[in-house]
mmCIF file of C-alpha atoms in Angstrom:
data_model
loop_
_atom_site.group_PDB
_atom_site.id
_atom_site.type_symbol
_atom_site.label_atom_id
_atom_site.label_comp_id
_atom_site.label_asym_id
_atom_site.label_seq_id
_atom_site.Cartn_x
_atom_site.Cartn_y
_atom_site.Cartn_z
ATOM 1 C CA UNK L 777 14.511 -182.652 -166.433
ATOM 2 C CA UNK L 778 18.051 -181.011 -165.762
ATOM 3 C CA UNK L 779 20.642 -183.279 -164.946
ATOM 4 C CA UNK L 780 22.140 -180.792 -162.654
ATOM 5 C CA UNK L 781 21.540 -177.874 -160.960
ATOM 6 C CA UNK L 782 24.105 -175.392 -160.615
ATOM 7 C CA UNK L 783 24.092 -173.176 -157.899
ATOM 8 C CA UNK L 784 26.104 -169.469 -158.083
ATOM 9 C CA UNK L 785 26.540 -167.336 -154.119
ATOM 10 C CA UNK L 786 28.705 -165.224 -155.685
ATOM 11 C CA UNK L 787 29.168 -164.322 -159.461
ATOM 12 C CA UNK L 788 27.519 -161.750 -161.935
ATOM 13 C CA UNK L 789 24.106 -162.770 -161.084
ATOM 14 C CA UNK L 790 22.978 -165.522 -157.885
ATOM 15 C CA UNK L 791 20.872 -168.196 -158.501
ATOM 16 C CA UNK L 792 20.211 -171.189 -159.763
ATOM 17 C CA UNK L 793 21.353 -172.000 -162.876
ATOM 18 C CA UNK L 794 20.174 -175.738 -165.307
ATOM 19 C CA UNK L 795 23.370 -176.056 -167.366
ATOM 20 C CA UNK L 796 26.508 -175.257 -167.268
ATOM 21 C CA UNK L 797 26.911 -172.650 -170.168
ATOM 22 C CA UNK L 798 24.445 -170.552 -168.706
ATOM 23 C CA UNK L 799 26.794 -170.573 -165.429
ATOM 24 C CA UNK L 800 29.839 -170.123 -166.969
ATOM 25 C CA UNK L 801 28.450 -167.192 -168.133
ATOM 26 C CA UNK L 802 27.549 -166.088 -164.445
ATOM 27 C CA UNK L 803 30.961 -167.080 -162.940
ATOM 28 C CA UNK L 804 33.393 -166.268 -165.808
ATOM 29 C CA UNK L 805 36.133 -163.758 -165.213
ATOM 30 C CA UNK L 806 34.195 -163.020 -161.821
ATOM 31 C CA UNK L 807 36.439 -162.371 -158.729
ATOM 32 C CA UNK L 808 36.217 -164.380 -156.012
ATOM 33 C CA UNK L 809 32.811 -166.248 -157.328
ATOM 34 C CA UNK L 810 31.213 -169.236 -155.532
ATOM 35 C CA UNK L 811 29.421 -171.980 -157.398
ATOM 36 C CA UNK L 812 28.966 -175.666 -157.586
ATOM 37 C CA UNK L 813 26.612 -178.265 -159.449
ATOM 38 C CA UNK L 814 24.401 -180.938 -157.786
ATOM 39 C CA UNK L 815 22.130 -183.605 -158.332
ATOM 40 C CA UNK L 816 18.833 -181.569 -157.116
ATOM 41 C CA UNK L 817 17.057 -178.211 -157.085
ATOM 42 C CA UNK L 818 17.078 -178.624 -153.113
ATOM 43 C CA UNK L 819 21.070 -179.474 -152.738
ATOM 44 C CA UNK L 820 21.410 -176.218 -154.594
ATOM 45 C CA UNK L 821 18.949 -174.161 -152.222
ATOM 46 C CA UNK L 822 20.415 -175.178 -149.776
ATOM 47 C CA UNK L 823 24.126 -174.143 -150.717
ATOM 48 C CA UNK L 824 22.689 -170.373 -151.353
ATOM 49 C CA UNK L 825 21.096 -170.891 -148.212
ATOM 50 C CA UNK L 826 17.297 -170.372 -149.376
ATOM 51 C CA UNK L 827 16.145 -173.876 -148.422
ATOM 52 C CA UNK L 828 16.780 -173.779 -144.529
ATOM 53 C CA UNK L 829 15.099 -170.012 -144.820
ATOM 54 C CA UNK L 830 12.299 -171.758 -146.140
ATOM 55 C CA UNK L 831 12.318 -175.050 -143.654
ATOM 56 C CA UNK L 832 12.478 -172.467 -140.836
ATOM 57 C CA UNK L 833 9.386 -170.431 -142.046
ATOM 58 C CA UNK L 834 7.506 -173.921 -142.417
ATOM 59 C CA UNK L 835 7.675 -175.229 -139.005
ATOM 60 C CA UNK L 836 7.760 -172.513 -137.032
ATOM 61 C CA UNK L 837 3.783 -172.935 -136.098
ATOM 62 C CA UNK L 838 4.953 -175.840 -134.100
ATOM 63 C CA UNK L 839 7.695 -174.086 -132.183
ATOM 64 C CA UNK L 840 5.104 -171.518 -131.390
ATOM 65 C CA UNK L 841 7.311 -168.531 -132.554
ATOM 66 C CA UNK L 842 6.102 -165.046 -132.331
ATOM 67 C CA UNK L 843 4.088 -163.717 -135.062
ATOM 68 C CA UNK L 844 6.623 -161.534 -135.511
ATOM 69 C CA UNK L 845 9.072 -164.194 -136.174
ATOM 70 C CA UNK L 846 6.922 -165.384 -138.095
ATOM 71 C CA UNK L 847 6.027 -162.375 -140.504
ATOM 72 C CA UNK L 848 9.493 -162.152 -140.759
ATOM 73 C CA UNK L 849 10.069 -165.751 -142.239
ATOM 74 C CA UNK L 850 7.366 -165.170 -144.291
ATOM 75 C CA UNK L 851 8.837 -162.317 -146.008
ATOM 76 C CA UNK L 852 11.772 -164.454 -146.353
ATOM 77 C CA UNK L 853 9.927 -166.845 -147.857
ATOM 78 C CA UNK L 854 7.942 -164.537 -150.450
ATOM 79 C CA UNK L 855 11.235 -162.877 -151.299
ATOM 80 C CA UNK L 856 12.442 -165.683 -153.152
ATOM 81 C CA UNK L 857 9.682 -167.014 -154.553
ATOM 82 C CA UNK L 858 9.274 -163.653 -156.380
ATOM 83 C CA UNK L 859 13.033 -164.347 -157.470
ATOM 84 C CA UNK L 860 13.047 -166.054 -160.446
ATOM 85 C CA UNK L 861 14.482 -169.803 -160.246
ATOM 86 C CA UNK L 862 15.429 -169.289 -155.951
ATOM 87 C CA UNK L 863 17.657 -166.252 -156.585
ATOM 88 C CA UNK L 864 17.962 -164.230 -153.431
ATOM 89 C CA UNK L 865 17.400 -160.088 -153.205
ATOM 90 C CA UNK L 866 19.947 -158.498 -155.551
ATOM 91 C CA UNK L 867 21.796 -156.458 -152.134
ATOM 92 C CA UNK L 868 20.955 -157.962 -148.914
ATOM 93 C CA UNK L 869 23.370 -158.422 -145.818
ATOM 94 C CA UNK L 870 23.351 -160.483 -142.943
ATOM 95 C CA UNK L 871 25.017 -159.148 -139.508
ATOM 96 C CA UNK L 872 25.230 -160.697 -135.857
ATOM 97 C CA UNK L 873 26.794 -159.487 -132.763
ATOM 98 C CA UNK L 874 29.632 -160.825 -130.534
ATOM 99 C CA UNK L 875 30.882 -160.178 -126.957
ATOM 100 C CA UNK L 876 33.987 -161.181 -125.219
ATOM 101 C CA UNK L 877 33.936 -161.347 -121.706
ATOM 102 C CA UNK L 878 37.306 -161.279 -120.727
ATOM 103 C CA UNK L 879 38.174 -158.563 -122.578
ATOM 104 C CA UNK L 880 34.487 -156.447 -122.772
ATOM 105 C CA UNK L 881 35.072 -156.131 -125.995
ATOM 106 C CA UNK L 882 31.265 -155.875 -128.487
ATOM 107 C CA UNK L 883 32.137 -156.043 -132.066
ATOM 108 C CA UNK L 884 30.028 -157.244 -135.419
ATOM 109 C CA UNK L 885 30.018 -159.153 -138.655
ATOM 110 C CA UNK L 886 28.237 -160.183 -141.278
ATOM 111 C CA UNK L 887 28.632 -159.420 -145.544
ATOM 112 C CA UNK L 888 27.162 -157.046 -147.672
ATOM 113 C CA UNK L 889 25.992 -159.177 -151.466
ATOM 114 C CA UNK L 890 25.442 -156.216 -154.176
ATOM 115 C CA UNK L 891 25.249 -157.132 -158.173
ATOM 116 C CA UNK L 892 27.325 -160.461 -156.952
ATOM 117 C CA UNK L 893 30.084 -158.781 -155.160
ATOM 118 C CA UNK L 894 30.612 -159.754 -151.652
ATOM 119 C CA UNK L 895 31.826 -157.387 -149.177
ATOM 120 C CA UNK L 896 32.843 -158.174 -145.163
ATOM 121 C CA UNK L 897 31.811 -156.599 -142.674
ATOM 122 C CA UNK L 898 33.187 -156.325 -139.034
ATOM 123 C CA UNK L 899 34.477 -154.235 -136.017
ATOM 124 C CA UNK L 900 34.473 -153.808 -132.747
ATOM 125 C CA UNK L 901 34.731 -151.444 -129.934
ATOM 126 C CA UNK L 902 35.402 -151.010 -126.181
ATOM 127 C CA UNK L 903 33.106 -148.001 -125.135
ATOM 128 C CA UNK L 904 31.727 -149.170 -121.326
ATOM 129 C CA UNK L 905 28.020 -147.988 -121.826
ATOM 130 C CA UNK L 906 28.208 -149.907 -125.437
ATOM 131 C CA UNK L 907 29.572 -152.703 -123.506
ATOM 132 C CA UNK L 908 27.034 -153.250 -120.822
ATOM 133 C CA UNK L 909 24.718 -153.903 -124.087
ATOM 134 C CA UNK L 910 27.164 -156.946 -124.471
ATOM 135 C CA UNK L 911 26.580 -158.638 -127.959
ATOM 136 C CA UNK L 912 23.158 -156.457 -128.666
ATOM 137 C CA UNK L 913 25.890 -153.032 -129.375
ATOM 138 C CA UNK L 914 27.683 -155.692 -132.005
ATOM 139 C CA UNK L 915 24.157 -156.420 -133.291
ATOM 140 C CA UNK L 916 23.524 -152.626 -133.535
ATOM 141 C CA UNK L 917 26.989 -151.301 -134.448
ATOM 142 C CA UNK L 918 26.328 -154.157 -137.735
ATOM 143 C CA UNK L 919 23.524 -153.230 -138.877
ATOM 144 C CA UNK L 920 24.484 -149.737 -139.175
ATOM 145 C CA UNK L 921 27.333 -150.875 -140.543
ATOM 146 C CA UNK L 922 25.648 -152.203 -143.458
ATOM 147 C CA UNK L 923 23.251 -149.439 -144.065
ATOM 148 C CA UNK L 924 26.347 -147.205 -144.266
ATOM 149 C CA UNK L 925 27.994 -149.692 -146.913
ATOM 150 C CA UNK L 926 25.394 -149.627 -148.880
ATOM 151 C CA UNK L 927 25.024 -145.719 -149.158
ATOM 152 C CA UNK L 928 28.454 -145.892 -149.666
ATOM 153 C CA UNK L 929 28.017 -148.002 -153.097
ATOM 154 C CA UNK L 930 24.960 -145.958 -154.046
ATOM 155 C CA UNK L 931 22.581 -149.286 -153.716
ATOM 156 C CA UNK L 932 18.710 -147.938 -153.672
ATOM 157 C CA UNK L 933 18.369 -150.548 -151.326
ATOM 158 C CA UNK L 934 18.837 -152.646 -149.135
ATOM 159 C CA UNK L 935 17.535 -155.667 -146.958
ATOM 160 C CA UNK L 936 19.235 -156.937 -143.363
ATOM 161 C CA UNK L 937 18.653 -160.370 -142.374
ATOM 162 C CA UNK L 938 19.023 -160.107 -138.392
ATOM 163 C CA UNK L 939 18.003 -162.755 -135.561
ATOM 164 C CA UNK L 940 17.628 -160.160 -132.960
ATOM 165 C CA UNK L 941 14.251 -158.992 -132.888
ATOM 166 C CA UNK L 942 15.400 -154.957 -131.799
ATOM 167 C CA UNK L 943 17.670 -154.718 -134.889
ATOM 168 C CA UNK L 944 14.232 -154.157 -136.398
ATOM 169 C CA UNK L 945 12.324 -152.676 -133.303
ATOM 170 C CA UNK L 946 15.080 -149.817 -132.271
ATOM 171 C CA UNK L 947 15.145 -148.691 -135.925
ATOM 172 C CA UNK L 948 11.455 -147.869 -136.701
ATOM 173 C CA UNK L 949 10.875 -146.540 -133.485
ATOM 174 C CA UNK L 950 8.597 -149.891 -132.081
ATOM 175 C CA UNK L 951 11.027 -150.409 -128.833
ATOM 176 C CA UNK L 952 11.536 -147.600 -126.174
ATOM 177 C CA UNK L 953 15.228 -146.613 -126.679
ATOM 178 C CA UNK L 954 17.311 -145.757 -123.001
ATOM 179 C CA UNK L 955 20.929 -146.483 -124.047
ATOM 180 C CA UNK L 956 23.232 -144.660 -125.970
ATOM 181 C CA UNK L 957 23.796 -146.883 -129.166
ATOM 182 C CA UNK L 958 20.346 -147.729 -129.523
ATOM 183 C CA UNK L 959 19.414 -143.647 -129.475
ATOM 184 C CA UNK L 960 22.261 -143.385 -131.849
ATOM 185 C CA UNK L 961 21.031 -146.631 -134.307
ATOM 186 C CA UNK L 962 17.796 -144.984 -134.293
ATOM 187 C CA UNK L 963 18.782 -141.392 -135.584
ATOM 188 C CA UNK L 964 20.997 -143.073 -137.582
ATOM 189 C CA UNK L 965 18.249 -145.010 -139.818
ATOM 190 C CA UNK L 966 15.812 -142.268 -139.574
ATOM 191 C CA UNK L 967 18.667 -139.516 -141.089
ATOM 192 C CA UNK L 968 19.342 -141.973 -144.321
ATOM 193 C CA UNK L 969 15.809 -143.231 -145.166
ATOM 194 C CA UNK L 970 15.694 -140.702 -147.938
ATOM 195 C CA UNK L 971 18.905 -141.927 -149.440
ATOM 196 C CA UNK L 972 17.802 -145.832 -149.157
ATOM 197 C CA UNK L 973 14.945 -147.972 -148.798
ATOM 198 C CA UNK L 974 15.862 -150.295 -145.393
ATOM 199 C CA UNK L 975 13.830 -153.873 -145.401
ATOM 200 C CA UNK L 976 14.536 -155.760 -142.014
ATOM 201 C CA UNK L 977 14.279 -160.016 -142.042
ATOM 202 C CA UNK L 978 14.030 -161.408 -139.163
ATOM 203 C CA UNK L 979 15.681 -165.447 -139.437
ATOM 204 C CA UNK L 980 16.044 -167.797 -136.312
ATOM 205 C CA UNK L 981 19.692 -167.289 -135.311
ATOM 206 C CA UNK L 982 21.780 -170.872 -134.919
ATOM 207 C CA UNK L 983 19.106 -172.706 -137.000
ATOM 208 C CA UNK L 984 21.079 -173.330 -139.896
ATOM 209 C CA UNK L 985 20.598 -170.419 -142.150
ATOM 210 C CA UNK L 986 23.779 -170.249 -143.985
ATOM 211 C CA UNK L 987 24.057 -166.892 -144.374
ATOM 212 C CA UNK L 988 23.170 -166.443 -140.108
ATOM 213 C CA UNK L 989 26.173 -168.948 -139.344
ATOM 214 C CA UNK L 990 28.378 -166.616 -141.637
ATOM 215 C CA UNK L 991 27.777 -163.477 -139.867
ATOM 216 C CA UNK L 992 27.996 -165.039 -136.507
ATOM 217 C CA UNK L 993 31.307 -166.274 -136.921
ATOM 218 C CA UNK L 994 32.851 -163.353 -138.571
ATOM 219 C CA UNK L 995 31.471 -161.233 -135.231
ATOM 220 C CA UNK L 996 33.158 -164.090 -132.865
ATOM 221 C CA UNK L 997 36.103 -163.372 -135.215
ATOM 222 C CA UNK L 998 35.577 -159.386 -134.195
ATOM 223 C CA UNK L 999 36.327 -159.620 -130.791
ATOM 224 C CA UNK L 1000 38.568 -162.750 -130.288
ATOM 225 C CA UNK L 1001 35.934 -165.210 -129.510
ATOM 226 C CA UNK L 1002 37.515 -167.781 -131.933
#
């Protein structure tokens, strides 16, 4: 049994890692990487952010969620347990929305993870029809924002962890769409789905999911809410 269990968010190659060589070799010479060694496999989940994922999926029949919640835990959930030792997709992002109400300012933010490299993501914006959306155009505005990212670095693909359910719904066509950014977010997705392959995740937003918290800061951060 490993006496530790080193755990690598950011380096050459995420994941979790049973000796220190073999991390080294992740985090060596790499930028900006994240890492750090515990005692336990579920310590370590838990730092990539994996293990509350997984908590989430497991007792949400009690909290009756929504199957769709639901079916979008459990692809959480299958995702890394197809990744070898609780490594998460190779380029995912999370995003989240903001609103200030003093100023009506909407804005986003979130991160982009591609081959280990971490890349922010925020902005924000004053339009007034955007604005009535409140935080829903910040939720909108960063998930295109990713999508565009991602073409950007010529990724084949991508997949969006989001907590609100129309991040998925507007963009495959599911929700009716009467506003101007969700008309927009929907043309937007349809015009690149031959350049990228788009996987939506829904998580349970202020539940603990690392990654969630992340994103939902960095939109406060957007539009002066901090």
């Amino acid at each position: 049994m490993a006496e530790k269990f080193y755990a690598v968010r950011v380096g050459k190659k995420p994941g979790i890692y049973l000796s220190w060589d073999a991390c080294k070799a992740m985090v060596h010479g790499f930028p900006g990487a994240i890492y750090k060694s515990f005692k336990t496999r579920e310590e370590a989940e838990i730092f990539l952010g994996t293990s509350a994922i997984k908590k989430q999926s497991e007792q949400s029949i009690f909290y009756g969620e929504s199957e769709e919640t639901i079916r979008g835990q459990k692809a959480v959930e299958s995702a890394q347990a197809e990744a070898q030792d609780g490594e998460i997709p190779v380029n995912y992002a999370f995003v989240d929305g903001s609103y200030n109400v003093a100023t009506k300012v909407y804005g986003y933010g979130g991160f982009l993870i591609h081959d280990g490299r971490k890349e922010v993501l925020q902005g924000s914006g004053t339009d007034e029809e955007m604005a009535s959306m409140r935080n829903v155009a910040g939720e909108v505005l960063g998930s295109m924002a990713a999508i565009e990212k991602a073409i950007e670095l010529g990724l084949p693909e991508i997949s969006i962890y989001y907590d609100y359910a129309g991040i998925e719904m507007w963009a495959n066509g599911s929700w009716k769409r009467n506003k101007k950014g969700t008309i927009a977010y929907y043309d937007y997705v349809c015009s690149v789905r031959d350049k990228l392959q788009i996987r939506f995740v829904k998580v349970k937003g202020h539940s603990g999911v690392e990654g969630n918290e992340e994103a939902d800061r960095l939109a406060k951060e957007a539009v002066g809410n901090l």
